[in-house]
mmCIF file of C-alpha atoms in Angstrom:
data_model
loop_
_atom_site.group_PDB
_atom_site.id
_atom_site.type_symbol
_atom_site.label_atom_id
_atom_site.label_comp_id
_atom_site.label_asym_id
_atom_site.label_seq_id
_atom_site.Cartn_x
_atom_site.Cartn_y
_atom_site.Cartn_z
ATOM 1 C CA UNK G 1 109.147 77.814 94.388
ATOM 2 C CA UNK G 2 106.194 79.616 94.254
ATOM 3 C CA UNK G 3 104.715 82.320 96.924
ATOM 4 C CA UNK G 4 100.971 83.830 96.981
ATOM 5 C CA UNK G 5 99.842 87.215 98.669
ATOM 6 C CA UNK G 6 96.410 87.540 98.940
ATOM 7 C CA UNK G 7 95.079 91.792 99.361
ATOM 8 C CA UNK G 8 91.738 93.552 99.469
ATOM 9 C CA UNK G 9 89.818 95.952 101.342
ATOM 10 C CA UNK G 10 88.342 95.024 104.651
ATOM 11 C CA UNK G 11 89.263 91.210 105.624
ATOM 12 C CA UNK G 12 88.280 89.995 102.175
ATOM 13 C CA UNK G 13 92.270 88.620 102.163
ATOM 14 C CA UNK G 14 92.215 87.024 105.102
ATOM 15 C CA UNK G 15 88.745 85.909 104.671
ATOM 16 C CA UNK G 16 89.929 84.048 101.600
ATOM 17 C CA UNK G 17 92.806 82.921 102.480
ATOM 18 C CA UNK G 18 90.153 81.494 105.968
ATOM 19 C CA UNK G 19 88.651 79.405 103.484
ATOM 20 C CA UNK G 20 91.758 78.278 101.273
ATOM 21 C CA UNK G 21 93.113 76.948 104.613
ATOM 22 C CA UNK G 22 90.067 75.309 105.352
ATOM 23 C CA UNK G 23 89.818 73.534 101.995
ATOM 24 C CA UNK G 24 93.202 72.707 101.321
ATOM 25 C CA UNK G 25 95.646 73.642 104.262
ATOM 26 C CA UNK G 26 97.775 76.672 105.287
ATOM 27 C CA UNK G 27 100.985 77.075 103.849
ATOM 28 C CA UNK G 28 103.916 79.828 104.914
ATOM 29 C CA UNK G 29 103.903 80.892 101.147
ATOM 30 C CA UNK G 30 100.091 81.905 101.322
ATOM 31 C CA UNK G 31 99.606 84.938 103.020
ATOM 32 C CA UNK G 32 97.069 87.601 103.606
ATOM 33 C CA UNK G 33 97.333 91.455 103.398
ATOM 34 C CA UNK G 34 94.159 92.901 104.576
ATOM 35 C CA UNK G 35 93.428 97.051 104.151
ATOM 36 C CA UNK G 36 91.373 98.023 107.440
ATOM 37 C CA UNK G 37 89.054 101.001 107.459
ATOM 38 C CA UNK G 38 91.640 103.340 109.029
ATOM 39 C CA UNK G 39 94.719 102.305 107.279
ATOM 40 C CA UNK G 40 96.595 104.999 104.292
ATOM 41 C CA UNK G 41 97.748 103.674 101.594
ATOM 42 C CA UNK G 42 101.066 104.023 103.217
ATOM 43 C CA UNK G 43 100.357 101.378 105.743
ATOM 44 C CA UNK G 44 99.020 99.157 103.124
ATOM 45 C CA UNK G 45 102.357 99.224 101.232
ATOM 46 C CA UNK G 46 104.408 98.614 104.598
ATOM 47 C CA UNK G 47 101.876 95.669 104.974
ATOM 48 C CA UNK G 48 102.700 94.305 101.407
ATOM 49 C CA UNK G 49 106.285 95.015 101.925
ATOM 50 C CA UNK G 50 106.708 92.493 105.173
ATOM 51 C CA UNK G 51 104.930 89.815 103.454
ATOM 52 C CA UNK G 52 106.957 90.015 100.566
ATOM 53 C CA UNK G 53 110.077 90.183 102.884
ATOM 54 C CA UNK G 54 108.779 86.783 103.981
ATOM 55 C CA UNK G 55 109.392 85.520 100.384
ATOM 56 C CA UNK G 56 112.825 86.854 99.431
ATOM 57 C CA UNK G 57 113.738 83.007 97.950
ATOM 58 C CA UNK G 58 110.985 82.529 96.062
ATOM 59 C CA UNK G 59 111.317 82.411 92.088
ATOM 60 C CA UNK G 60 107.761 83.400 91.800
ATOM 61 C CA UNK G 61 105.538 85.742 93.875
ATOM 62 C CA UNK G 62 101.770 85.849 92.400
ATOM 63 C CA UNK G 63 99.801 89.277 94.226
ATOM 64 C CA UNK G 64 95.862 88.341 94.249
ATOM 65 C CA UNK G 65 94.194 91.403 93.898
ATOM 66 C CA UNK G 66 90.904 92.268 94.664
ATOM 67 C CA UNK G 67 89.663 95.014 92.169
ATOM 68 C CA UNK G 68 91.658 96.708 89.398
ATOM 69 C CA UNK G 69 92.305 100.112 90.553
ATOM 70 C CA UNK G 70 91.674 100.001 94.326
ATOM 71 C CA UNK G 71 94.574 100.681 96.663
ATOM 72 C CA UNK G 72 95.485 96.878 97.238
ATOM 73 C CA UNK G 73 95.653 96.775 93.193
ATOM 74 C CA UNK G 74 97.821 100.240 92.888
ATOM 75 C CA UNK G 75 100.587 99.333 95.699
ATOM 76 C CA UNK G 76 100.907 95.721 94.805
ATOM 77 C CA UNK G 77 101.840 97.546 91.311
ATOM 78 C CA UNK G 78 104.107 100.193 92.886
ATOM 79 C CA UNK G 79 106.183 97.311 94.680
ATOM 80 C CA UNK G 80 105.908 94.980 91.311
ATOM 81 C CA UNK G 81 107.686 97.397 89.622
ATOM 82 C CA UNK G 82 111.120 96.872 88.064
ATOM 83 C CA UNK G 83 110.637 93.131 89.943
ATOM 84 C CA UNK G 84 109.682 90.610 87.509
ATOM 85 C CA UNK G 85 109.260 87.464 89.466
ATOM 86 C CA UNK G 86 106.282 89.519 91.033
ATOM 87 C CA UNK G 87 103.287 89.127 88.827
ATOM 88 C CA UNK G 88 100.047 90.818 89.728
ATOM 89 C CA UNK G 89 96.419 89.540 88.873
ATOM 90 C CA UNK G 90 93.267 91.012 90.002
ATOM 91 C CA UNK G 91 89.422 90.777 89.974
ATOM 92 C CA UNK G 92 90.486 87.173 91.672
ATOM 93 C CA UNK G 93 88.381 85.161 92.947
ATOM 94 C CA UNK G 94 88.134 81.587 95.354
ATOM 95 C CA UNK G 95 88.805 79.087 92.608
ATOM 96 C CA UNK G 96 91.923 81.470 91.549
ATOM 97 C CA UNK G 97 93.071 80.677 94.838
ATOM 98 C CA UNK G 98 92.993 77.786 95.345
ATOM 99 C CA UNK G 99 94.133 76.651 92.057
ATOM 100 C CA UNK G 100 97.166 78.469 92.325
ATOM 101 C CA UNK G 101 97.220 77.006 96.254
ATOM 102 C CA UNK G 102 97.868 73.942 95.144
ATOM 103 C CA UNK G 103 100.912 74.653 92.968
ATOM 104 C CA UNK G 104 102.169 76.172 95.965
ATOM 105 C CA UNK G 105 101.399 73.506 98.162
ATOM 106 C CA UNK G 106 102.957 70.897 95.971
ATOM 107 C CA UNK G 107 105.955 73.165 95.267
ATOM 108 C CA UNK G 108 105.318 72.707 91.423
ATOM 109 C CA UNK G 109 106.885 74.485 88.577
ATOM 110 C CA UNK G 110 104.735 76.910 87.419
ATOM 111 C CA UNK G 111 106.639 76.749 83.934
ATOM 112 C CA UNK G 112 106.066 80.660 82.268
ATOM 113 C CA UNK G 113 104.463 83.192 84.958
ATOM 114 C CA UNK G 114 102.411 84.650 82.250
ATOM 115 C CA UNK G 115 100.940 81.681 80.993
ATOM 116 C CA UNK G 116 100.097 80.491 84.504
ATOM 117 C CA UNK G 117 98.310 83.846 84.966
ATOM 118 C CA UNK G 118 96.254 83.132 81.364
ATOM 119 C CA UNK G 119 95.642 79.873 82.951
ATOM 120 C CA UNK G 120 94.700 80.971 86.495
ATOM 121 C CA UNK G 121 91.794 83.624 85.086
ATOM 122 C CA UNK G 122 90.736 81.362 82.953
ATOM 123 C CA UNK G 123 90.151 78.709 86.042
ATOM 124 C CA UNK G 124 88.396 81.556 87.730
ATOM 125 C CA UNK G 125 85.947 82.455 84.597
ATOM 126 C CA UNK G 126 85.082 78.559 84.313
ATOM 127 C CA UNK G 127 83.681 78.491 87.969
ATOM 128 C CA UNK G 128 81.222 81.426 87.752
ATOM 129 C CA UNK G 129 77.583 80.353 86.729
ATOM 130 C CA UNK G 130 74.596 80.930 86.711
ATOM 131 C CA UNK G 131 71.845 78.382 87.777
ATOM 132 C CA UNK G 132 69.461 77.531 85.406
ATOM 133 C CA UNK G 133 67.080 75.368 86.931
ATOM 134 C CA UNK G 134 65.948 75.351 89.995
ATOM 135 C CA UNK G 135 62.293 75.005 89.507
ATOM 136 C CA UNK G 136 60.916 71.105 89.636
ATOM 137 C CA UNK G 137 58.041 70.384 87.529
ATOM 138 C CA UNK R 1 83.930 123.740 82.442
ATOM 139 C CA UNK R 2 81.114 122.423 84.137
ATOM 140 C CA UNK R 3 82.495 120.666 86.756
ATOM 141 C CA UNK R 4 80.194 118.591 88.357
ATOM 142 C CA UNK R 5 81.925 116.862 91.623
ATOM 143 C CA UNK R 6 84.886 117.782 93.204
ATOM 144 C CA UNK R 7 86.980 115.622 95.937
ATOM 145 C CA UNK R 8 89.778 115.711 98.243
ATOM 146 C CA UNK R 9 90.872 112.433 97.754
ATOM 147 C CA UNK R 10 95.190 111.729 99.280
ATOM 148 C CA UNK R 11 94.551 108.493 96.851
ATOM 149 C CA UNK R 12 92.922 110.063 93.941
ATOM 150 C CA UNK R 13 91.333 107.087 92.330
ATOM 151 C CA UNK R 14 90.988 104.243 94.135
ATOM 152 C CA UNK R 15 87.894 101.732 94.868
ATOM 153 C CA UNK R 16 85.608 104.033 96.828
ATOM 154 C CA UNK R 17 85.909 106.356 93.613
ATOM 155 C CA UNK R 18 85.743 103.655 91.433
ATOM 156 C CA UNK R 19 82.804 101.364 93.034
ATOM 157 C CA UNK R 20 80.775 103.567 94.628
ATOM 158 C CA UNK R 21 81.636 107.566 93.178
ATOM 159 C CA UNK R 22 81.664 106.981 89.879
ATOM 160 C CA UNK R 23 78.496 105.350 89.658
ATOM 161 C CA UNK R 24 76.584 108.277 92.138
ATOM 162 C CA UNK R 25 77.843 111.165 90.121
ATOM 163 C CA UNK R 26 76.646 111.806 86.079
ATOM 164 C CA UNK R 27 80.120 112.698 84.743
ATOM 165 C CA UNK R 28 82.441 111.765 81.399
ATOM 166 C CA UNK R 29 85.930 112.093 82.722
ATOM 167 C CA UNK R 30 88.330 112.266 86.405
ATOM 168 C CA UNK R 31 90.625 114.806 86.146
ATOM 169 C CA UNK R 32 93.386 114.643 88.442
ATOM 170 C CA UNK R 33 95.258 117.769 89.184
ATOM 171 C CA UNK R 34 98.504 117.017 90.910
ATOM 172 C CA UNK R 35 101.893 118.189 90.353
ATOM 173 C CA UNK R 36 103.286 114.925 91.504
ATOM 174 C CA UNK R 37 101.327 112.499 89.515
ATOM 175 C CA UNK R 38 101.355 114.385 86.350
ATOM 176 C CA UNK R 39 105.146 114.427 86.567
ATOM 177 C CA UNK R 40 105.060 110.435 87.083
ATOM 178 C CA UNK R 41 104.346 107.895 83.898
ATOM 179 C CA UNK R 42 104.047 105.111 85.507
ATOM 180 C CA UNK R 43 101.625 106.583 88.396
ATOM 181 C CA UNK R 44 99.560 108.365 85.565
ATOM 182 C CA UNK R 45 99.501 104.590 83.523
ATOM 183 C CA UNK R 46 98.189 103.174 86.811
ATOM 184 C CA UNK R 47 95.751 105.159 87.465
ATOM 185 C CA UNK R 48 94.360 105.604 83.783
ATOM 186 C CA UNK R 49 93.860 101.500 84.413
ATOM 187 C CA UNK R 50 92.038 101.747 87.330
ATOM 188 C CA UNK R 51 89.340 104.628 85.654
ATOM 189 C CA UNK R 52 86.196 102.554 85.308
ATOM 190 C CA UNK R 53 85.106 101.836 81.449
ATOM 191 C CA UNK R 54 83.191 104.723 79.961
ATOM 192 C CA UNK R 55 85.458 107.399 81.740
ATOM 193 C CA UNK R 56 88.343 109.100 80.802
ATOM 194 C CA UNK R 57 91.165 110.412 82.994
ATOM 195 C CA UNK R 58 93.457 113.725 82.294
ATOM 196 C CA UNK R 59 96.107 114.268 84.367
ATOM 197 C CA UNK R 60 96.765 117.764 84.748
ATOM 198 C CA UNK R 61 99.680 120.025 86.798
ATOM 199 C CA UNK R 62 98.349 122.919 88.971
ATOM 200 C CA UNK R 63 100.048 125.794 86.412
ATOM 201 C CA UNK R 64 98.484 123.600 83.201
ATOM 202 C CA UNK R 65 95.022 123.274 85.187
ATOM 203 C CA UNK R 66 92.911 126.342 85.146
ATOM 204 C CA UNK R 67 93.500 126.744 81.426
ATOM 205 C CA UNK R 68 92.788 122.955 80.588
ATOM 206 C CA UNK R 69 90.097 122.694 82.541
ATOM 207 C CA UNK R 70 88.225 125.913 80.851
ATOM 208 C CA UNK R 71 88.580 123.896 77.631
ATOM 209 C CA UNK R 72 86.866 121.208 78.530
ATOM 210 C CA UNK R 73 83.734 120.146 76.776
ATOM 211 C CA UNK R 74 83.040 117.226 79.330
ATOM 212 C CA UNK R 75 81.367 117.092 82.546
ATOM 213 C CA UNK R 76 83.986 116.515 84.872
ATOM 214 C CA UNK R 77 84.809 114.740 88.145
ATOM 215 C CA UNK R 78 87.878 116.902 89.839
ATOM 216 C CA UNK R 79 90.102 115.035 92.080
ATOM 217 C CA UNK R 80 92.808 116.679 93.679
ATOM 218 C CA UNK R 81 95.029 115.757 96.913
ATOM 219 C CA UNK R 82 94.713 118.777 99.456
ATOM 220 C CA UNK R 83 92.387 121.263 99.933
ATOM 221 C CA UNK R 84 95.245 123.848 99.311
ATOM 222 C CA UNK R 85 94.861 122.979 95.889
ATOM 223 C CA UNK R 86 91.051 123.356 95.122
ATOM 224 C CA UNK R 87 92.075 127.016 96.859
ATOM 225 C CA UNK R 88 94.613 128.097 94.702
ATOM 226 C CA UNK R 89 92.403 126.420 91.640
ATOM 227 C CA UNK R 90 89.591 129.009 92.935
ATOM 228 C CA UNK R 91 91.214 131.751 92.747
ATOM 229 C CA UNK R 92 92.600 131.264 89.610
ATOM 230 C CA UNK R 93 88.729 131.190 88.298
ATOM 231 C CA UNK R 94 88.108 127.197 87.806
ATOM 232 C CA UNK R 95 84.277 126.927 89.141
ATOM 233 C CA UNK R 96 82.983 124.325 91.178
ATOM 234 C CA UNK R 97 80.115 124.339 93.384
ATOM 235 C CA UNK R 98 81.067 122.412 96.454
ATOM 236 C CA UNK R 99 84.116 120.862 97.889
ATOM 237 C CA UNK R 100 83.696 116.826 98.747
ATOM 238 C CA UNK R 101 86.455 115.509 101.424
ATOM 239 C CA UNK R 102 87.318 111.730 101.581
ATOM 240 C CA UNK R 103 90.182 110.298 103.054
ATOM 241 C CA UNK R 104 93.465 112.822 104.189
ATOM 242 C CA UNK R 105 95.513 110.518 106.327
ATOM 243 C CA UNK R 106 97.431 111.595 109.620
ATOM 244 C CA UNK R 107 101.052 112.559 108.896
ATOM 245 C CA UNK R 108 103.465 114.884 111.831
ATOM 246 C CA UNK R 109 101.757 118.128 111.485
ATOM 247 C CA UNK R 110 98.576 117.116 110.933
ATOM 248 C CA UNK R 111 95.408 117.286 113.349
ATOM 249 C CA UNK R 112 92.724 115.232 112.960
ATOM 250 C CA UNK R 113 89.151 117.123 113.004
ATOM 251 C CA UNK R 114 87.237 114.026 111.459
ATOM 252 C CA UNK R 115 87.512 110.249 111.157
ATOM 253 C CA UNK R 116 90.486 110.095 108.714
ATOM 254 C CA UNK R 117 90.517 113.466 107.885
ATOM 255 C CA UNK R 118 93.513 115.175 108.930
ATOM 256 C CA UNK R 119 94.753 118.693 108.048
ATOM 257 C CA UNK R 120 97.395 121.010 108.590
ATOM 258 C CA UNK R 121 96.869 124.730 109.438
ATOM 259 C CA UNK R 122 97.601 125.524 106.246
ATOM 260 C CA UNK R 123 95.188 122.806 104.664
ATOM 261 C CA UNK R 124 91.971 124.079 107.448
ATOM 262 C CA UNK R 125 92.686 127.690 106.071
ATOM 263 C CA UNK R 126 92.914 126.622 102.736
ATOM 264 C CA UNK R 127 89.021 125.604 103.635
ATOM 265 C CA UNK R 128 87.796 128.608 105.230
ATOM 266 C CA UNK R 129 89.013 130.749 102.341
ATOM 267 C CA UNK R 130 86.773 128.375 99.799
ATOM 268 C CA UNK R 131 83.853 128.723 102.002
ATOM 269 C CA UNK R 132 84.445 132.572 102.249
ATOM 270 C CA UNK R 133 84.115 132.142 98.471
ATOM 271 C CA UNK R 134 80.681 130.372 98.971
ATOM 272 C CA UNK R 135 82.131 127.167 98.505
ATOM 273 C CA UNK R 136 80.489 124.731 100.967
ATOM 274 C CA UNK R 137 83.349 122.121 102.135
ATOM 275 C CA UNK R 138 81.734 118.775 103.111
ATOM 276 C CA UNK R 139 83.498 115.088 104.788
ATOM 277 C CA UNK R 140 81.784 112.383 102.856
ATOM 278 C CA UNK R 141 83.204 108.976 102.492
ATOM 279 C CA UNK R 142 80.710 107.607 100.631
ATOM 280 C CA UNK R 143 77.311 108.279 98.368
ATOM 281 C CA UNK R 144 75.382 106.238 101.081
ATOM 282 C CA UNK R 145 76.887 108.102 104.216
ATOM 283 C CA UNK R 146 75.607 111.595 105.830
ATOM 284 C CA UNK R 147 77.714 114.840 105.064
ATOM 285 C CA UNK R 148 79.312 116.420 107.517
ATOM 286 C CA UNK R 149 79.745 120.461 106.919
ATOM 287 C CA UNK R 150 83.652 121.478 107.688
ATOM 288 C CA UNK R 151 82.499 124.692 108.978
ATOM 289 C CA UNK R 152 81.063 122.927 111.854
ATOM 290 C CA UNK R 153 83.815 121.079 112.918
ATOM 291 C CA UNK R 154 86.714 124.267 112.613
#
């Protein structure tokens, strides 16, 4: 089975995972870590830590981050290390998440982590657009 | 050496550097000077992802840093993690105008004299010996936000 940790700055996990729930339903292996204006990096890492602690069955654990090289991105590394079932993507957006929301929530085989990653960025490159036309004639 | 921003930073790179620094400040490369993360591969190969494209990173110890730095060619954006070490980097003769403080979280020891800013005695007279040197030392979070000068608030 397959577990998701959503982590940003400011509420941008929990925001996310707001709308995940409200488009296809909450699940306990779908959580949010959220780094608050007045947290340290060491708080953030204690926050990562419980909900992984929350997934200690889980063959898989994808960690959604939010921007390469913030501190959500640089402590999921730190705790990814040396842990292979914990694969990190970031630069994630909405369609991301819920794509890989509903492998969770229908407990499907992911087959090879990597290539569901490939496949998951991919997903979230095909839903960004640009509208062309808007004006009526 | 020109070094053209310098910044307390206890995270060194992270997305306030990345989003909003890197893009206020005209400079070619970070460099880091940290005993800690120079010592540390897989830190240093963490961070060196996380410098924007365009930028380089070095990653420099405090003995290798005065030296390296006066090689430099590059205008450069110094990040280090205490104030004690932009003292000790001035009086070994690296030059920077100004002293930038971000985020220096509370640990036992520490007092806070600013949102997130917390020093030890050690790290507050680290900061009056810089500005005895003429070295302004300024809290600023962000490109957008107001500076606060240090010597007002020891």
């Amino acid at each position: 089975m397959t577990g998701v940790i959503v982590t940003g700055h400011g509420n941008y996990a929990s925001g996310m995972l707001s709308a995940v729930r409200l488009l296809t339903g909450e699940s306990e292996r779908l959580r949010a870590v959220d780094f608050l204006p007045k947290e340290s990096e060491d708080t953030l890492k204690q926050h990562l830590e419980e909900a992984l602690s929350h997934m200690r069955e889980l063959d898989h654990i994808y960690i959604l981050c939010d921007i390469l090289g913030g501190s959500p991105f640089k402590m999921s590394c730190i705790l990814g290390r040396d842990r292979p079932h914990i694969h990190i993507l970031y630069g994630i957006n909405l369609p991301v998440l819920l794509d890989i929301s509903m492998d969770v929530a229908g407990n499907l085989e992911i087959g090879d982590p990597k290539t569901r990653g490939e496949a998951l960025l991919a997903e979230g490159k095909k839903h960004m657009g640009i509208v062309q036309n808007t004006v009526s004639y | 050496m020109p070094v053209v921003f310098s910044r307390v930073e206890e995270r060194l790179i992270h997305g306030q550097i990345t989003c909003a620094w890197a893009k206020a400040i005209e400079f070619d490369a970070f460099v880091i000077v940290d005993d800690t993360t120079a010592g540390d591969e897989f830190m240093s190969s963490l961070l060196e992802m996380s410098v924007p494209i365009g930028k380089k990173l070095y990653i420099l110890d405090e003995a290798a840093a005065p030296c390296g730095i006066g090689s430099m060619t590059e205008k450069l954006f110094l990040l280090a993690k205490s104030p004690l070490t932009f003292a000790r980097l001035a009086e070994k003769g690296v030059l920077f105008d100004k002293v930038n403080i971000g985020s220096v979280h509370y640990k036992p020891g520490k007092k806070e004299i600013y949102k997130t800013v917390c020093l030890s005695e050690e790290e507050i007279q680290a900061l009056r010996e810089l500005m005895q040197r003429g070295i302004p030392c300024e809290i600023q979070k962000l490109p957008t936000e107001s500076r606060k000068n240090i010597a007002d608030l020891l």
